[in-house]
Amino acid sequence: MSAWPAIWLTLQLAAVTTAILMVIALPLGWWLATTRARSRPFFEAVTTLPLVLPPTVLGFYLLVLMRPDAPLGGLFLSATGETLAFSFTGLVVASVVYSLPFAVQPMQTAFRAVPQTTLDAARMLGASPRDAFFSVSLPMASRGAVTAAVLSFAHTVGEFGVVLMVGGNIPGKTRVISIEIFSAVETLDYATAHLLSAWLLILSLIVLTLVYVFNRRGGSRFV
């Protein structure tokens, strides 16, 4: 099937994006769940913004930031000799920003559900804040971490507007599954469009079902 390069590229993008998001979401979700700073609502709004902002708007501003004459784009160009826009790295940056809420919100909810009495007991036993985080908070929030990873991966697989704005439609380089479907429809290749669309539909249904079953067995819900 000619769509295999797009499938493989999509899976690579989703895997890399999920790994980066988990590194970001763990400390950010913990901070949002535990801080009493007055600025917390602002940062919560920033991390949630991609949920309500049109993908084309987000993609446009990311594209502006990735221009060779912009600080981010210029730094990447001087380091690699390539433009950040219309590259796999650019897709990763855009995907991390676009899928950020799907990683941060489950982690924030999971950390918020950790009983304060348990943390107080750990400190009374001599645990430092760092020890309490790694030995108490993180293990108890493990279900939130799994949910965040699964949702981030699935959401990245289905991206369209943002990746099209930032990456364009370059076969083998930036053409992911959603763009492959768009291209198939444009060329009246409905067989390929049906096949890839059905694959994404089934994948999304399976992922959401597993997340709900997983959370219900754990006695909590994150989505």
Tab-separated table of N, CA, C and O in Angstrom, residues 73-179:
chain	number	residue	atom	x	y	z
A	73	GLY	N	13.193	29.794	14.655
A	73	GLY	CA	13.555	29.277	13.341
A	73	GLY	C	14.985	29.580	12.965
A	73	GLY	O	15.674	28.752	12.363
A	74	GLY	N	15.466	30.773	13.330
A	74	GLY	CA	16.845	31.143	13.021
A	74	GLY	C	17.849	30.310	13.784
A	74	GLY	O	18.895	29.929	13.246
A	75	LEU	N	17.546	30.010	15.047
A	75	LEU	CA	18.435	29.169	15.847
A	75	LEU	C	18.538	27.768	15.259
A	75	LEU	O	19.628	27.193	15.171
A	76	PHE	N	17.395	27.215	14.837
A	76	PHE	CA	17.401	25.872	14.238
A	76	PHE	C	18.151	25.875	12.910
A	76	PHE	O	18.901	24.941	12.600
A	77	LEU	N	17.967	26.928	12.132
A	77	LEU	CA	18.646	27.019	10.835
A	77	LEU	C	20.153	27.105	11.007
A	77	LEU	O	20.913	26.444	10.282
A	78	SER	N	20.613	27.890	11.974
A	78	SER	CA	22.057	28.020	12.197
A	78	SER	C	22.661	26.741	12.748
A	78	SER	O	23.832	26.450	12.507
A	79	ALA	N	21.862	25.947	13.473
A	79	ALA	CA	22.374	24.717	14.077
A	79	ALA	C	22.364	23.541	13.108
A	79	ALA	O	23.241	22.667	13.171
A	80	THR	N	21.391	23.500	12.212
A	80	THR	CA	21.238	22.331	11.336
A	80	THR	C	21.401	22.646	9.855
A	80	THR	O	21.615	21.740	9.055
A	81	GLY	N	21.295	23.921	9.494
A	81	GLY	CA	21.363	24.281	8.081
A	81	GLY	C	20.050	24.054	7.359
A	81	GLY	O	19.982	24.210	6.131
A	82	GLU	N	18.980	23.687	8.074
A	82	GLU	CA	17.670	23.454	7.489
A	82	GLU	C	16.629	24.331	8.177
A	82	GLU	O	16.825	24.770	9.307
A	83	THR	N	15.535	24.565	7.480
A	83	THR	CA	14.450	25.337	8.075
A	83	THR	C	13.635	24.447	9.012
A	83	THR	O	13.489	23.246	8.764
A	84	LEU	N	13.118	25.046	10.086
A	84	LEU	CA	12.322	24.282	11.047
A	84	LEU	C	10.946	23.969	10.481
A	84	LEU	O	10.418	22.869	10.680
A	85	ALA	N	10.372	24.923	9.770
A	85	ALA	CA	9.087	24.680	9.120
A	85	ALA	C	9.269	23.669	7.992
A	85	ALA	O	10.335	23.581	7.381
A	86	PHE	N	8.240	22.892	7.725
A	86	PHE	CA	8.239	21.886	6.670
A	86	PHE	C	9.328	20.833	6.888
A	86	PHE	O	9.989	20.397	5.955
A	87	SER	N	9.522	20.482	8.166
A	87	SER	CA	10.461	19.428	8.525
A	87	SER	C	9.827	18.538	9.589
A	87	SER	O	8.833	18.908	10.221
A	88	PHE	N	10.394	17.357	9.799
A	88	PHE	CA	9.876	16.449	10.820
A	88	PHE	C	10.009	17.072	12.208
A	88	PHE	O	9.103	16.943	13.045
A	89	THR	N	11.121	17.757	12.455
A	89	THR	CA	11.309	18.416	13.750
A	89	THR	C	10.233	19.468	13.975
A	89	THR	O	9.719	19.630	15.091
A	90	GLY	N	9.895	20.199	12.926
A	90	GLY	CA	8.823	21.180	13.039
A	90	GLY	C	7.494	20.532	13.386
A	90	GLY	O	6.712	21.065	14.176
A	91	LEU	N	7.234	19.364	12.794
A	91	LEU	CA	6.016	18.622	13.125
A	91	LEU	C	6.007	18.214	14.594
A	91	LEU	O	4.959	18.260	15.258
A	92	VAL	N	7.165	17.821	15.107
A	92	VAL	CA	7.252	17.432	16.512
A	92	VAL	C	6.936	18.619	17.419
A	92	VAL	O	6.168	18.495	18.386
A	93	VAL	N	7.532	19.763	17.121
A	93	VAL	CA	7.284	20.967	17.923
A	93	VAL	C	5.795	21.318	17.916
A	93	VAL	O	5.183	21.580	18.961
A	94	ALA	N	5.192	21.307	16.732
A	94	ALA	CA	3.776	21.637	16.613
A	94	ALA	C	2.912	20.606	17.340
A	94	ALA	O	1.932	20.975	18.009
A	95	SER	N	3.260	19.351	17.239
A	95	SER	CA	2.472	18.291	17.882
A	95	SER	C	2.569	18.370	19.395
A	95	SER	O	1.587	18.112	20.100
A	96	VAL	N	3.744	18.709	19.909
A	96	VAL	CA	3.907	18.849	21.360
A	96	VAL	C	3.011	19.966	21.881
A	96	VAL	O	2.330	19.817	22.906
A	97	VAL	N	2.989	21.088	21.190
A	97	VAL	CA	2.150	22.209	21.617
A	97	VAL	C	0.676	21.848	21.502
A	97	VAL	O	-0.117	22.089	22.427
A	98	TYR	N	0.286	21.227	20.397
A	98	TYR	CA	-1.115	20.945	20.135
A	98	TYR	C	-1.673	19.864	21.067
A	98	TYR	O	-2.849	19.907	21.454
A	99	SER	N	-0.858	18.896	21.442
A	99	SER	CA	-1.321	17.792	22.291
A	99	SER	C	-1.013	18.020	23.769
A	99	SER	O	-1.276	17.129	24.589
A	100	LEU	N	-0.475	19.172	24.122
A	100	LEU	CA	-0.089	19.433	25.506
A	100	LEU	C	-1.228	19.222	26.511
A	100	LEU	O	-1.011	18.601	27.558
A	101	PRO	N	-2.448	19.687	26.247
A	101	PRO	CA	-3.518	19.480	27.241
A	101	PRO	C	-3.810	18.013	27.509
A	101	PRO	O	-4.203	17.654	28.625
A	102	PHE	N	-3.649	17.165	26.502
A	102	PHE	CA	-3.965	15.751	26.659
A	102	PHE	C	-2.949	15.031	27.539
A	102	PHE	O	-3.213	13.916	28.010
A	103	ALA	N	-1.809	15.655	27.759
A	103	ALA	CA	-0.808	15.089	28.662
A	103	ALA	C	-0.864	15.731	30.034
A	103	ALA	O	-0.769	15.052	31.054
A	104	VAL	N	-1.041	17.050	30.069
A	104	VAL	CA	-0.971	17.776	31.338
A	104	VAL	C	-2.220	17.559	32.184
A	104	VAL	O	-2.131	17.317	33.396
A	105	GLN	N	-3.394	17.626	31.597
A	105	GLN	CA	-4.620	17.539	32.380
A	105	GLN	C	-4.786	16.210	33.119
A	105	GLN	O	-5.145	16.196	34.303
A	106	PRO	N	-4.538	15.052	32.481
A	106	PRO	CA	-4.621	13.805	33.250
A	106	PRO	C	-3.600	13.739	34.375
A	106	PRO	O	-3.901	13.215	35.460
A	107	MET	N	-2.393	14.272	34.153
A	107	MET	CA	-1.385	14.257	35.209
A	107	MET	C	-1.782	15.186	36.345
A	107	MET	O	-1.612	14.845	37.525
A	108	GLN	N	-2.307	16.349	36.016
A	108	GLN	CA	-2.745	17.283	37.055
A	108	GLN	C	-3.859	16.663	37.901
A	108	GLN	O	-3.841	16.753	39.136
A	109	THR	N	-4.816	16.028	37.251
A	109	THR	CA	-5.912	15.380	37.969
A	109	THR	C	-5.405	14.250	38.848
A	109	THR	O	-5.861	14.072	39.986
A	110	ALA	N	-4.447	13.482	38.335
A	110	ALA	CA	-3.915	12.360	39.101
A	110	ALA	C	-3.143	12.838	40.324
A	110	ALA	O	-3.307	12.284	41.426
A	111	PHE	N	-2.316	13.844	40.172
A	111	PHE	CA	-1.565	14.368	41.312
A	111	PHE	C	-2.490	15.029	42.335
A	111	PHE	O	-2.246	14.952	43.537
A	112	ARG	N	-3.551	15.662	41.856
A	112	ARG	CA	-4.489	16.309	42.772
A	112	ARG	C	-5.242	15.270	43.608
A	112	ARG	O	-5.697	15.565	44.719
A	113	ALA	N	-5.367	14.045	43.079
A	113	ALA	CA	-6.086	12.992	43.786
A	113	ALA	C	-5.238	12.305	44.860
A	113	ALA	O	-5.769	11.508	45.639
A	114	VAL	N	-3.933	12.579	44.899
A	114	VAL	CA	-3.079	11.988	45.923
A	114	VAL	C	-3.434	12.599	47.273
A	114	VAL	O	-3.386	13.825	47.429
A	115	PRO	N	-3.814	11.786	48.276
A	115	PRO	CA	-4.227	12.341	49.578
A	115	PRO	C	-3.094	13.119	50.246
A	115	PRO	O	-1.954	12.651	50.314
A	116	GLN	N	-3.434	14.283	50.736
A	116	GLN	CA	-2.438	15.093	51.432
A	116	GLN	C	-1.959	14.400	52.698
A	116	GLN	O	-0.802	14.561	53.109
A	117	THR	N	-2.843	13.631	53.323
A	117	THR	CA	-2.450	12.920	54.547
A	117	THR	C	-1.334	11.918	54.268
A	117	THR	O	-0.460	11.706	55.120
A	118	THR	N	-1.357	11.314	53.085
A	118	THR	CA	-0.300	10.367	52.723
A	118	THR	C	1.030	11.084	52.565
A	118	THR	O	2.077	10.589	53.013
A	119	LEU	N	1.006	12.253	51.945
A	119	LEU	CA	2.233	13.029	51.778
A	119	LEU	C	2.750	13.521	53.127
A	119	LEU	O	3.965	13.517	53.377
A	120	ASP	N	1.822	13.932	53.997
A	120	ASP	CA	2.224	14.377	55.337
A	120	ASP	C	2.865	13.231	56.121
A	120	ASP	O	3.857	13.442	56.842
A	121	ALA	N	2.329	12.038	55.981
A	121	ALA	CA	2.896	10.885	56.673
A	121	ALA	C	4.297	10.580	56.166
A	121	ALA	O	5.201	10.231	56.942
A	122	ALA	N	4.487	10.715	54.861
A	122	ALA	CA	5.814	10.467	54.287
A	122	ALA	C	6.829	11.472	54.814
A	122	ALA	O	7.972	11.109	55.127
A	123	ARG	N	6.416	12.725	54.953
A	123	ARG	CA	7.332	13.745	55.470
A	123	ARG	C	7.629	13.507	56.952
A	123	ARG	O	8.759	13.726	57.411
A	124	MET	N	6.641	13.055	57.695
A	124	MET	CA	6.855	12.760	59.112
A	124	MET	C	7.831	11.612	59.302
A	124	MET	O	8.548	11.537	60.305
A	125	LEU	N	7.898	10.729	58.314
A	125	LEU	CA	8.834	9.605	58.372
A	125	LEU	C	10.212	9.983	57.849
A	125	LEU	O	11.094	9.112	57.748
A	126	GLY	N	10.383	11.240	57.521
A	126	GLY	CA	11.703	11.718	57.129
A	126	GLY	C	11.935	11.855	55.646
A	126	GLY	O	13.067	12.121	55.221
A	127	ALA	N	10.899	11.689	54.854
A	127	ALA	CA	11.067	11.803	53.403
A	127	ALA	C	11.187	13.269	53.000
A	127	ALA	O	10.405	14.111	53.448
A	128	SER	N	12.146	13.563	52.158
A	128	SER	CA	12.285	14.905	51.624
A	128	SER	C	11.207	15.132	50.565
A	128	SER	O	10.562	14.173	50.104
A	129	PRO	N	10.952	16.376	50.161
A	129	PRO	CA	9.961	16.618	49.110
A	129	PRO	C	10.245	15.819	47.840
A	129	PRO	O	9.309	15.317	47.205
A	130	ARG	N	11.523	15.697	47.501
A	130	ARG	CA	11.869	14.916	46.310
A	130	ARG	C	11.556	13.442	46.511
A	130	ARG	O	10.996	12.784	45.616
A	131	ASP	N	11.907	12.906	47.691
A	131	ASP	CA	11.616	11.501	47.977
A	131	ASP	C	10.115	11.250	47.994
A	131	ASP	O	9.639	10.222	47.498
A	132	ALA	N	9.366	12.187	48.576
A	132	ALA	CA	7.914	12.027	48.629
A	132	ALA	C	7.309	12.029	47.233
A	132	ALA	O	6.340	11.297	46.963
A	133	PHE	N	7.879	12.828	46.333
A	133	PHE	CA	7.366	12.869	44.967
A	133	PHE	C	7.593	11.537	44.266
A	133	PHE	O	6.663	10.962	43.682
A	134	PHE	N	8.825	11.025	44.324
A	134	PHE	CA	9.152	9.818	43.578
A	134	PHE	C	8.639	8.538	44.240
A	134	PHE	O	8.336	7.559	43.547
A	135	SER	N	8.540	8.542	45.560
A	135	SER	CA	8.124	7.315	46.244
A	135	SER	C	6.640	7.258	46.566
A	135	SER	O	6.099	6.181	46.802
A	136	VAL	N	5.966	8.423	46.578
A	136	VAL	CA	4.548	8.449	46.930
A	136	VAL	C	3.695	9.019	45.796
A	136	VAL	O	2.823	8.336	45.253
A	137	SER	N	3.932	10.278	45.450
A	137	SER	CA	3.068	10.955	44.476
A	137	SER	C	3.099	10.283	43.108
A	137	SER	O	2.037	10.000	42.523
A	138	LEU	N	4.286	10.040	42.594
A	138	LEU	CA	4.398	9.486	41.245
A	138	LEU	C	3.801	8.088	41.133
A	138	LEU	O	3.033	7.820	40.191
A	139	PRO	N	4.095	7.161	42.065
A	139	PRO	CA	3.446	5.838	41.972
A	139	PRO	C	1.922	5.914	42.065
A	139	PRO	O	1.216	5.187	41.353
A	140	MET	N	1.417	6.785	42.929
A	140	MET	CA	-0.035	6.885	43.078
A	140	MET	C	-0.685	7.562	41.880
A	140	MET	O	-1.898	7.425	41.661
A	141	ALA	N	0.096	8.292	41.105
A	141	ALA	CA	-0.425	8.965	39.910
A	141	ALA	C	-0.101	8.197	38.635
A	141	ALA	O	-0.232	8.738	37.532
A	142	SER	N	0.301	6.944	38.767
A	142	SER	CA	0.742	6.173	37.606
A	142	SER	C	-0.378	5.986	36.579
A	142	SER	O	-0.126	5.972	35.370
A	143	ARG	N	-1.616	5.828	37.057
A	143	ARG	CA	-2.728	5.674	36.115
A	143	ARG	C	-2.922	6.945	35.288
A	143	ARG	O	-3.259	6.880	34.105
A	144	GLY	N	-2.718	8.079	35.919
A	144	GLY	CA	-2.798	9.322	35.170
A	144	GLY	C	-1.709	9.414	34.117
A	144	GLY	O	-1.938	9.936	33.015
A	145	ALA	N	-0.531	8.897	34.432
A	145	ALA	CA	0.574	8.916	33.476
A	145	ALA	C	0.267	8.033	32.271
A	145	ALA	O	0.534	8.405	31.115
A	146	VAL	N	-0.312	6.861	32.535
A	146	VAL	CA	-0.676	5.961	31.435
A	146	VAL	C	-1.742	6.605	30.560
A	146	VAL	O	-1.666	6.583	29.326
A	147	THR	N	-2.743	7.193	31.193
A	147	THR	CA	-3.806	7.872	30.442
A	147	THR	C	-3.244	9.009	29.602
A	147	THR	O	-3.605	9.175	28.432
A	148	ALA	N	-2.358	9.801	30.192
A	148	ALA	CA	-1.754	10.924	29.466
A	148	ALA	C	-0.972	10.439	28.251
A	148	ALA	O	-1.068	11.030	27.166
A	149	ALA	N	-0.214	9.377	28.421
A	149	ALA	CA	0.594	8.850	27.311
A	149	ALA	C	-0.287	8.321	26.190
A	149	ALA	O	-0.054	8.599	25.003
A	150	VAL	N	-1.329	7.569	26.550
A	150	VAL	CA	-2.205	6.975	25.542
A	150	VAL	C	-2.971	8.051	24.779
A	150	VAL	O	-3.063	8.022	23.545
A	151	LEU	N	-3.526	9.014	25.508
A	151	LEU	CA	-4.284	10.080	24.846
A	151	LEU	C	-3.384	10.959	23.977
A	151	LEU	O	-3.781	11.376	22.879
A	152	SER	N	-2.181	11.240	24.449
A	152	SER	CA	-1.244	12.050	23.665
A	152	SER	C	-0.881	11.351	22.364
A	152	SER	O	-0.836	11.974	21.287
A	153	PHE	N	-0.619	10.054	22.453
A	153	PHE	CA	-0.259	9.280	21.257
A	153	PHE	C	-1.414	9.273	20.257
A	153	PHE	O	-1.230	9.561	19.067
A	154	ALA	N	-2.623	8.951	20.747
A	154	ALA	CA	-3.774	8.861	19.856
A	154	ALA	C	-4.116	10.213	19.243
A	154	ALA	O	-4.464	10.307	18.063
A	155	HIS	N	-4.018	11.275	20.031
A	155	HIS	CA	-4.339	12.612	19.514
A	155	HIS	C	-3.339	13.044	18.451
A	155	HIS	O	-3.717	13.652	17.443
A	156	THR	N	-2.075	12.715	18.647
A	156	THR	CA	-1.061	13.070	17.655
A	156	THR	C	-1.275	12.324	16.349
A	156	THR	O	-1.071	12.874	15.262
A	157	VAL	N	-1.694	11.067	16.446
A	157	VAL	CA	-1.944	10.269	15.241
A	157	VAL	C	-3.013	10.920	14.369
A	157	VAL	O	-2.938	10.886	13.140
A	158	GLY	N	-4.006	11.547	14.991
A	158	GLY	CA	-5.114	12.116	14.233
A	158	GLY	C	-4.988	13.580	13.878
A	158	GLY	O	-5.934	14.163	13.329
A	159	GLU	N	-3.857	14.208	14.139
A	159	GLU	CA	-3.701	15.637	13.848
A	159	GLU	C	-3.798	15.924	12.354
A	159	GLU	O	-3.355	15.142	11.532
A	160	PHE	N	-4.365	17.096	12.040
A	160	PHE	CA	-4.445	17.495	10.634
A	160	PHE	C	-4.085	18.962	10.432
A	160	PHE	O	-3.084	19.298	9.815
A	161	GLY	N	-4.921	19.862	10.985
A	161	GLY	CA	-4.758	21.284	10.697
A	161	GLY	C	-3.400	21.838	11.057
A	161	GLY	O	-2.760	22.541	10.264
A	162	VAL	N	-2.923	21.523	12.262
A	162	VAL	CA	-1.643	22.061	12.715
A	162	VAL	C	-0.489	21.519	11.879
A	162	VAL	O	0.390	22.280	11.448
A	163	VAL	N	-0.484	20.212	11.651
A	163	VAL	CA	0.637	19.626	10.905
A	163	VAL	C	0.616	20.064	9.446
A	163	VAL	O	1.671	20.195	8.813
A	164	LEU	N	-0.566	20.298	8.896
A	164	LEU	CA	-0.640	20.777	7.520
A	164	LEU	C	-0.087	22.187	7.414
A	164	LEU	O	0.639	22.513	6.470
A	165	MET	N	-0.390	23.048	8.395
A	165	MET	CA	0.103	24.415	8.384
A	165	MET	C	1.617	24.466	8.554
A	165	MET	O	2.306	25.233	7.878
A	166	VAL	N	2.132	23.638	9.444
A	166	VAL	CA	3.555	23.692	9.786
A	166	VAL	C	4.405	22.835	8.853
A	166	VAL	O	5.523	23.217	8.502
A	167	GLY	N	3.878	21.673	8.461
A	167	GLY	CA	4.686	20.734	7.682
A	167	GLY	C	4.356	20.651	6.216
A	167	GLY	O	5.143	20.125	5.433
A	168	GLY	N	3.202	21.148	5.826
A	168	GLY	CA	2.818	21.031	4.433
A	168	GLY	C	2.456	19.599	4.081
A	168	GLY	O	1.987	18.825	4.916
A	169	ASN	N	2.723	19.237	2.845
A	169	ASN	CA	2.344	17.908	2.332
A	169	ASN	C	3.490	17.337	1.512
A	169	ASN	O	3.385	17.177	0.302
A	170	ILE	N	4.588	17.048	2.184
A	170	ILE	CA	5.784	16.544	1.505
A	170	ILE	C	5.865	15.033	1.704
A	170	ILE	O	6.052	14.564	2.829
A	171	PRO	N	5.701	14.232	0.650
A	171	PRO	CA	5.721	12.777	0.792
A	171	PRO	C	7.021	12.280	1.419
A	171	PRO	O	8.113	12.706	1.053
A	172	GLY	N	6.881	11.388	2.406
A	172	GLY	CA	8.039	10.806	3.058
A	172	GLY	C	8.715	11.698	4.073
A	172	GLY	O	9.648	11.281	4.754
A	173	LYS	N	8.245	12.942	4.190
A	173	LYS	CA	8.887	13.886	5.109
A	173	LYS	C	7.903	14.508	6.087
A	173	LYS	O	8.166	14.564	7.284
A	174	THR	N	6.770	14.978	5.586
A	174	THR	CA	5.777	15.592	6.469
A	174	THR	C	4.362	15.091	6.189
A	174	THR	O	3.422	15.542	6.835
A	175	ARG	N	4.187	14.203	5.240
A	175	ARG	CA	2.843	13.717	4.918
A	175	ARG	C	2.445	12.606	5.884
A	175	ARG	O	2.860	11.453	5.733
A	176	VAL	N	1.641	12.948	6.877
A	176	VAL	CA	1.169	11.979	7.862
A	176	VAL	C	-0.167	11.398	7.392
A	176	VAL	O	-0.668	11.746	6.321
A	177	ILE	N	-0.761	10.517	8.211
A	177	ILE	CA	-1.964	9.798	7.779
A	177	ILE	C	-3.109	10.754	7.453
A	177	ILE	O	-3.784	10.597	6.430
A	178	SER	N	-3.357	11.717	8.320
A	178	SER	CA	-4.486	12.620	8.089
A	178	SER	C	-4.322	13.389	6.777
A	178	SER	O	-5.306	13.612	6.051
A	179	ILE	N	-3.112	13.776	6.458
A	179	ILE	CA	-2.869	14.485	5.203
A	179	ILE	C	-2.940	13.520	4.025
A	179	ILE	O	-3.366	13.901	2.922
